[in-house]
Coordinates of C-alpha atoms in Angstrom, one line a residue:
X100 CA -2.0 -14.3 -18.1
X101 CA -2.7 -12.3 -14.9
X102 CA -1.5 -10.1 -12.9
X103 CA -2.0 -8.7 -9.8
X104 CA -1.3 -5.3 -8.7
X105 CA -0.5 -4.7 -4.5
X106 CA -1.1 -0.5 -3.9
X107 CA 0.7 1.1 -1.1
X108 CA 0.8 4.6 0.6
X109 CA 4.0 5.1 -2.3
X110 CA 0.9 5.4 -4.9
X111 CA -1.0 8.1 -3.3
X112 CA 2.6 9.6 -1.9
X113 CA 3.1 9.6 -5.9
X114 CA -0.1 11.4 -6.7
X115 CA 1.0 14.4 -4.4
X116 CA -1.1 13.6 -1.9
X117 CA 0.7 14.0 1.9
X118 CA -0.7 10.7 3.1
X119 CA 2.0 9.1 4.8
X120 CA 1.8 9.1 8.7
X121 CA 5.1 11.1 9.1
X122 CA 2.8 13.8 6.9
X123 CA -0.5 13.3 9.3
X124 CA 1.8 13.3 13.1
X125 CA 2.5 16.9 13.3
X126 CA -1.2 18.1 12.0
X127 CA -2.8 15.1 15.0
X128 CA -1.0 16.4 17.8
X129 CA -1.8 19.8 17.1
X130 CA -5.5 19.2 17.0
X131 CA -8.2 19.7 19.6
X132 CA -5.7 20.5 21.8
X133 CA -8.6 22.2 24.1
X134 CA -11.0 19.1 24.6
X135 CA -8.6 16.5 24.0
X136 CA -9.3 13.8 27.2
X137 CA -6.4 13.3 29.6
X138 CA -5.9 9.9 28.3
X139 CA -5.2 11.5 24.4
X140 CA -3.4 14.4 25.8
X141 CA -0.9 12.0 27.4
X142 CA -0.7 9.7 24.1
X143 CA 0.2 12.9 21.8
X144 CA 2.9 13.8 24.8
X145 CA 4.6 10.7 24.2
X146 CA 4.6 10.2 20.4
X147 CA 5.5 13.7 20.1
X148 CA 9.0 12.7 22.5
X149 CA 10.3 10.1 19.8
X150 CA 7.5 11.8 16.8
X151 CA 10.3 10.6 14.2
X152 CA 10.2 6.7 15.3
X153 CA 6.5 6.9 15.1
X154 CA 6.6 7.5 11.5
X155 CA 6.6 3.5 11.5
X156 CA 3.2 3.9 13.4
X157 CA 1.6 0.6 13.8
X158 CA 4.9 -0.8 14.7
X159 CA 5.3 1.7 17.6
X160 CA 1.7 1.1 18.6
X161 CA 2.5 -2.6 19.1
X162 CA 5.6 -1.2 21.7
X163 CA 3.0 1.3 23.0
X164 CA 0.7 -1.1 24.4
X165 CA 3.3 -2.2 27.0
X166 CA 1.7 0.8 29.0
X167 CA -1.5 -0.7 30.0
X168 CA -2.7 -3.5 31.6
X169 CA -6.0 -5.6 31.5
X170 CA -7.8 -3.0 33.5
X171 CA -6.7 -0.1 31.1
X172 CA -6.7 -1.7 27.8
X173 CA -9.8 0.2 27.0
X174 CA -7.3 3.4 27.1
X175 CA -5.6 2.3 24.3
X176 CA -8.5 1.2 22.3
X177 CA -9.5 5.4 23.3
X178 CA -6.5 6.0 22.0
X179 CA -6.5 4.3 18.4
X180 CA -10.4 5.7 17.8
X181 CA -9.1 9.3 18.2
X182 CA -6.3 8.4 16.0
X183 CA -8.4 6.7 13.6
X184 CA -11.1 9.2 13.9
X185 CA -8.6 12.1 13.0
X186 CA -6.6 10.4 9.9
X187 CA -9.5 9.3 8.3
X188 CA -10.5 13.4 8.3
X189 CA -7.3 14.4 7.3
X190 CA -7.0 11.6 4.4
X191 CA -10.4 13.1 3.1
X192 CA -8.8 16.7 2.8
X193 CA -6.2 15.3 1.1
X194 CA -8.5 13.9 -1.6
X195 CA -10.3 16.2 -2.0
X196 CA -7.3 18.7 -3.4
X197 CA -8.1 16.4 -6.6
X198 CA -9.6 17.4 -9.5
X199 CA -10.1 14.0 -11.5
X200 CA -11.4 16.1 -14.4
X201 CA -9.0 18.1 -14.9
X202 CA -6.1 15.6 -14.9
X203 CA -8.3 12.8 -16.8
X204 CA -5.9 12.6 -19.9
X205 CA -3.1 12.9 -17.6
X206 CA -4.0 9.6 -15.7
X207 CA -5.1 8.3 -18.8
X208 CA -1.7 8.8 -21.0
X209 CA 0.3 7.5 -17.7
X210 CA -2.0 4.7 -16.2
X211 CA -1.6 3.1 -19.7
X212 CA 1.7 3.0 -20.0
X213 CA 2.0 1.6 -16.0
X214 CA -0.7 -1.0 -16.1
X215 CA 0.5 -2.4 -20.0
X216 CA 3.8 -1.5 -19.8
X217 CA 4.9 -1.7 -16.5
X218 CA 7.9 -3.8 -17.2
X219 CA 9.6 -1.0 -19.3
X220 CA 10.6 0.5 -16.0
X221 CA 12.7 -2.1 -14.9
X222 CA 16.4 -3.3 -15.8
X223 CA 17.0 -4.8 -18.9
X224 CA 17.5 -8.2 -18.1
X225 CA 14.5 -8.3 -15.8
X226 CA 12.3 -6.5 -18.8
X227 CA 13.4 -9.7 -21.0
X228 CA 12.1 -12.0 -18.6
X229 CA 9.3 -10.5 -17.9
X230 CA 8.7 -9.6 -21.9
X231 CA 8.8 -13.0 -23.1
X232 CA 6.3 -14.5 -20.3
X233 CA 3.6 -11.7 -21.5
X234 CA 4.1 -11.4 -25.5
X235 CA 2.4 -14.8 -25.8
X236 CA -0.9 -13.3 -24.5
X237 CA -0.5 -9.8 -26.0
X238 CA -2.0 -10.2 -29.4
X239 CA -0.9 -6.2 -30.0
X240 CA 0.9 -3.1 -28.1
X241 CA -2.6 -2.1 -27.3
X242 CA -3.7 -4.7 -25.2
X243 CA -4.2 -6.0 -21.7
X244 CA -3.5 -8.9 -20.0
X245 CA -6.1 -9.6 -17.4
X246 CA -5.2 -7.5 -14.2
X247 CA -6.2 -7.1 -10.2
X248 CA -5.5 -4.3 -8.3
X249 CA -5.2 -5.2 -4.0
X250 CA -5.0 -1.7 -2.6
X251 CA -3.5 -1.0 1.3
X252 CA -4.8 2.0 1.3
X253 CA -7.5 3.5 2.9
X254 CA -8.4 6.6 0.2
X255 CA -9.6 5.9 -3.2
X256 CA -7.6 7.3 -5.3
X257 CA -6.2 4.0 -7.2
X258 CA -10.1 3.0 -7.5
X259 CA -10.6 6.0 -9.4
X260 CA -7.8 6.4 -11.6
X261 CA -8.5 3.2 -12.9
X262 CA -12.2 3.9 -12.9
X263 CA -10.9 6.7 -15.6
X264 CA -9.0 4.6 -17.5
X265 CA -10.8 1.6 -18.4
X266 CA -14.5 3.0 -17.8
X267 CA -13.2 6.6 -19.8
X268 CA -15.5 8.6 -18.1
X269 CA -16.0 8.5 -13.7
X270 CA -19.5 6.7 -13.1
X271 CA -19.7 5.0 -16.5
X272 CA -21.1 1.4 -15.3
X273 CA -19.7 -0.7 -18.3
X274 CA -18.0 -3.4 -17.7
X275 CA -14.0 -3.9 -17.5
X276 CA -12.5 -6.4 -20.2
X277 CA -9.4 -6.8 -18.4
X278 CA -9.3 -5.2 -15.1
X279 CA -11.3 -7.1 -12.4
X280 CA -11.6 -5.1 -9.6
X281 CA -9.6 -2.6 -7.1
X282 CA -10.4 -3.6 -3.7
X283 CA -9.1 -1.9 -0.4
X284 CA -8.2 -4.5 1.9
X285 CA -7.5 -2.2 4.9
X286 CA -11.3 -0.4 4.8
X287 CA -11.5 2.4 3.0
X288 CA -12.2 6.1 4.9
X289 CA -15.7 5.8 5.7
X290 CA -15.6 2.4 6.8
X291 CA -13.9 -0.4 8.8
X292 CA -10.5 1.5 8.7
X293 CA -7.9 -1.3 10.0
X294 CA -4.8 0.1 12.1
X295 CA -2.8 -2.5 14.1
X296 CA -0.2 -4.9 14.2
X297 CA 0.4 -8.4 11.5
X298 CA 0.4 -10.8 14.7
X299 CA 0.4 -11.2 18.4
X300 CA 4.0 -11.6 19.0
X301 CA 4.0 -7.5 17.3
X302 CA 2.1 -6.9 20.3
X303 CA 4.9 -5.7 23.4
X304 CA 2.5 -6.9 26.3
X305 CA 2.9 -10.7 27.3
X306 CA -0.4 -10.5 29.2
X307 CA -2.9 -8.3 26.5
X308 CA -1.2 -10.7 23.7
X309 CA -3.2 -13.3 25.0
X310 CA -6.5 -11.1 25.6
X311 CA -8.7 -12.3 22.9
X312 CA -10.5 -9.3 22.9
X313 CA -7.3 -6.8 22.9
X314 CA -6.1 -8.9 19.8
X315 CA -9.5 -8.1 18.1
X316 CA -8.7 -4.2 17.8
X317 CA -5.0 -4.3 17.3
X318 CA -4.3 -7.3 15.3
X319 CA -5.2 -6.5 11.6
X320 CA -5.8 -10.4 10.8
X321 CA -8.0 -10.6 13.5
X322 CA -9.7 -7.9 12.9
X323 CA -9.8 -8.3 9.7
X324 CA -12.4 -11.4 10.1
X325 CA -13.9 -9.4 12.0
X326 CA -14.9 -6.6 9.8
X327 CA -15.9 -9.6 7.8
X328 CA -19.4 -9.6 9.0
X329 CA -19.8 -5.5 8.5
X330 CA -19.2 -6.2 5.0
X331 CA -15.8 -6.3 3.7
X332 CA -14.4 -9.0 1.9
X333 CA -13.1 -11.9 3.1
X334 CA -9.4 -11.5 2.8
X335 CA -8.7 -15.2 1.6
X336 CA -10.1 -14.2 -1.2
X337 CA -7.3 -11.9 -2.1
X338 CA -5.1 -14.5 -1.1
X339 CA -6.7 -16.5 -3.8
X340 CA -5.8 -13.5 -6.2
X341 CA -2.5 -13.8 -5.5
X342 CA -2.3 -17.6 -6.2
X343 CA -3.8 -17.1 -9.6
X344 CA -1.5 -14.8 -10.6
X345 CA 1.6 -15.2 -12.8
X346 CA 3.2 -12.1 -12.0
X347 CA 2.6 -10.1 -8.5
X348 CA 3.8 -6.0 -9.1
X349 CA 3.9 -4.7 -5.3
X350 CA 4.3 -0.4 -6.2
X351 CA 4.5 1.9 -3.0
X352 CA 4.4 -0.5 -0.2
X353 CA 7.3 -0.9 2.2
X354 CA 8.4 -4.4 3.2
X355 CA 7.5 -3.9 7.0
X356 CA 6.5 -6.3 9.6
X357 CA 2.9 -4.5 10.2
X358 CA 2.3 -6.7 6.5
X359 CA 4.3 -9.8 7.4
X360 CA 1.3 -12.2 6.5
X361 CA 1.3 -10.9 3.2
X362 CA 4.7 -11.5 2.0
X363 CA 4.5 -14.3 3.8
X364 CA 1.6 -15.2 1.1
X365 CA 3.6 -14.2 -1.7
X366 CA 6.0 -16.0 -0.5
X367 CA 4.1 -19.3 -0.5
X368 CA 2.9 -18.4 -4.1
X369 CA 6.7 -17.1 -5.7
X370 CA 7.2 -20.9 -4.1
X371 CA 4.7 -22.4 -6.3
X372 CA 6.0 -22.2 -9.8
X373 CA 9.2 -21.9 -11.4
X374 CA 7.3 -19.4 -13.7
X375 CA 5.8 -17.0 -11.6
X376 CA 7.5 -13.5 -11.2
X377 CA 7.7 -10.7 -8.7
X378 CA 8.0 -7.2 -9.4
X379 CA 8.7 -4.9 -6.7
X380 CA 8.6 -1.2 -7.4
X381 CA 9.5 1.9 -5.4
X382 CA 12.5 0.9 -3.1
X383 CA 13.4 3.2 -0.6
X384 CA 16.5 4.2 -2.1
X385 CA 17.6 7.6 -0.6
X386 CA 19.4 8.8 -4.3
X387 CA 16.6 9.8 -6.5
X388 CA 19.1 10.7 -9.4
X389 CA 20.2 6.9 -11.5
X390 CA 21.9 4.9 -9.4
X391 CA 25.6 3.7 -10.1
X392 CA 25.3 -0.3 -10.6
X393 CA 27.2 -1.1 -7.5
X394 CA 24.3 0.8 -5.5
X395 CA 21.6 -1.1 -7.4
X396 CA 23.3 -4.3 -6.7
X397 CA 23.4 -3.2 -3.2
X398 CA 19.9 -2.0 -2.6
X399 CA 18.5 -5.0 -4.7
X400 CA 19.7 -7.7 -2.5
X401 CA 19.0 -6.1 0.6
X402 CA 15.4 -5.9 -0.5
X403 CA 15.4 -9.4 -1.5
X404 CA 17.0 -10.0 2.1
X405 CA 13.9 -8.1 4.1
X406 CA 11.6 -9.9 1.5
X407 CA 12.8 -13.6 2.1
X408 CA 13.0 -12.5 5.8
X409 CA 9.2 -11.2 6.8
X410 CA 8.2 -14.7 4.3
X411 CA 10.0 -17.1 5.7
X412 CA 11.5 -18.1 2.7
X413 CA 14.2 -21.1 3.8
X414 CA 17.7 -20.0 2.7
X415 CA 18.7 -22.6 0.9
X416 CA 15.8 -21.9 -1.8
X417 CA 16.8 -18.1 -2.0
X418 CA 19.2 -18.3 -4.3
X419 CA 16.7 -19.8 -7.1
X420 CA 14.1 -17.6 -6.2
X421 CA 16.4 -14.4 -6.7
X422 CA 15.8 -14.8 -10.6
X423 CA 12.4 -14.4 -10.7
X424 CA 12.7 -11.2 -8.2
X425 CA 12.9 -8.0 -10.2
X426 CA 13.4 -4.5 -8.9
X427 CA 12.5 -1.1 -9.9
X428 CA 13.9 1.6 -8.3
X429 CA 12.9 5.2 -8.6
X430 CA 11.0 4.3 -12.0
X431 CA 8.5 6.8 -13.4
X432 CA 5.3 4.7 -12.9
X433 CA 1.6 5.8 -11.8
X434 CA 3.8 9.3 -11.0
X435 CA 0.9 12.1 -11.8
X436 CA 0.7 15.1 -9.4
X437 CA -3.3 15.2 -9.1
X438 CA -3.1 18.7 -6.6
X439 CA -2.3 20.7 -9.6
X440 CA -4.8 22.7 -10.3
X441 CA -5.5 25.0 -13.5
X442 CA -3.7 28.2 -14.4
X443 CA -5.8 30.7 -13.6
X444 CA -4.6 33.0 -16.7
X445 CA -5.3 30.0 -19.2
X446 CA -8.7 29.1 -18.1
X447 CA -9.8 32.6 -18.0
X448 CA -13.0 33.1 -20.0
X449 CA -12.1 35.6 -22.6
X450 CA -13.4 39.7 -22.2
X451 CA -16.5 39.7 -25.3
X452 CA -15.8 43.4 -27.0

């Protein structure tokens, strides 16, 4: 039995952490606003007139390259650095309000219940399904099925939370029994962070869509391979992940365009087999209290709609594929505030009299 894991920005969001890029906008444009060039000066004037659309950020930098041309393309690539440059800083101050130590039976108590357990947060009749596919390989309530984790993120938060919970301790070099790997598919923040659009036709420039080079820096497939040869992985190998897998959990990611070849992969691999099953957790449902049923109904199929629509998924096999397409909404999973930090009055060392 395995299953696969895909982390989005909703996991660190989750943790605490203000990693979002509606959290990171207002903190970039205020920033070196002295030595900023002319050329980044003018790109934080215009985000900063529509600052709310460019929440969806490597969608509007697709739009945004409609303002240059062959002979200032290398604007925009100045552009993207800073931006790059400048998230990657903030992301590290982020992480760094964590303290794994102090929260290490925290993440342990709630990482076991997500990873082995993960099912329990989803509606009855999806829970049964996805019960009776796992109890054959679960020989007791204790144990794992074998498990990936794909992460979209560029911090490593996910890496180390499972780091505490399999390996017990941060460092420990053991082995994992049922835990693979985590892997960071978009770079990680000291290297090869990818920003950019899924495909050319996300790129709102008919002539610097077809500039091979231009698609090198924007297009994240594309660049992708080409981050190949610095070292990072080559993504068909977590393609292959996928394709093994009986059961694909996506947590924290939103079904957006800027992604499209991967739910087009899931896609392909829900296709596959009548038995495999997706799980797809944290819906953007604006109601955090329990929704009524008619508003689960409602938000459930039009996920299921964006879903079959970014994979290409022919209409006349959605109705089929509906059952084995479960929903979570607001559930309670990986949810562990990590910027806590201790009260001061109980870890005071006592007065010796």
């Amino acid at each position: 039995m395995n299953i696969t894991f895909l982390i989005g920005n909703g996991f660190d969001l989750n943790m605490g952490l203000k990693t979002s890029f509606k959290d990171f906008l207002p903190v970039y444009l205020e920033k070196n606003k002295e030595t900023d060039s002319e050329i980044i000066k003018k790109f934080k004037e215009d985000i900063n007139k529509d600052i709310e659309t460019w929440a969806n950020f490597e969608e509007e930098l697709g739009k945004y390259a409609r303002n240059f041309d062959e002979e200032t393309q290398l604007d925009f690539v100045e552009c993207l650095d800073d931006f790059r440059v400048e998230l990657a800083e903030y992301l590290k101050e982020q992480t760094n309000k964590i303290d794994y130590d102090f929260h290490e039976e925290e993440i342990r108590t709630k990482f076991t219940w997500s990873v082995q357990k993960f099912y329990e947060a989803l509606p009855q009749d999806s829970k049964d399904i996805i019960m009776q596919l796992i109890k054959p390989h679960k020989p007791d309530e204790n144990s794992y099925c074998w498990c990936n984790f794909i992460s979209f993120n560029y911090t490593d938060v996910i890496n180390e939370c499972i780091r505490i919970l399999f390996y017990g301790e941060i460092g420990n070099e053991e082995s994992l029994v049922s835990v693979l790997f985590v892997k960071n598919i978009h770079g990680t923040l000291d290297e090869n962070m990818i920003i950019g659009v899924d495909n050319e036709k996300q790129i709102h420039n008919p002539e610097l869509s077809k500039d091979e080079d231009f698609k090198r820096v924007l297009v994240k497939p594309l660049l992708k391979n080409f981050s190949d040869n610095l070292g990072v992985a080559d993504a068909d190998h977590y393609s292959q992940l996928i394709r093994r897998s009986d059961i694909v959990c996506v947590f924290g990611m939103s079904i957006g365009v800027t992604d499209k070849t991967w739910w087009e992969r899931i896609g392909e691999w829900l296709q596959e087999h009548e038995k495999h099953q997706l799980v797809l957790f944290n819906v953007n449902y604006a109601d955090k209290r329990i929704p009524a049923p008619t508003s689960y109904v409602t938000c459930k199929r039009k996920t299921e709609e964006q879903f079959f629509k970014l994979s290409d998924i022919p209409k006349e096999q959605r109705k089929e594929l509906r059952k084995r397409i479960h929903i979570g909404l607001n559930t309670e999973l990986f949810k562990v505030d990590l910027t806590k930090t201790p009260d001061p009055a109980e870890t005071k060392e006592p007065v010796l009299v």
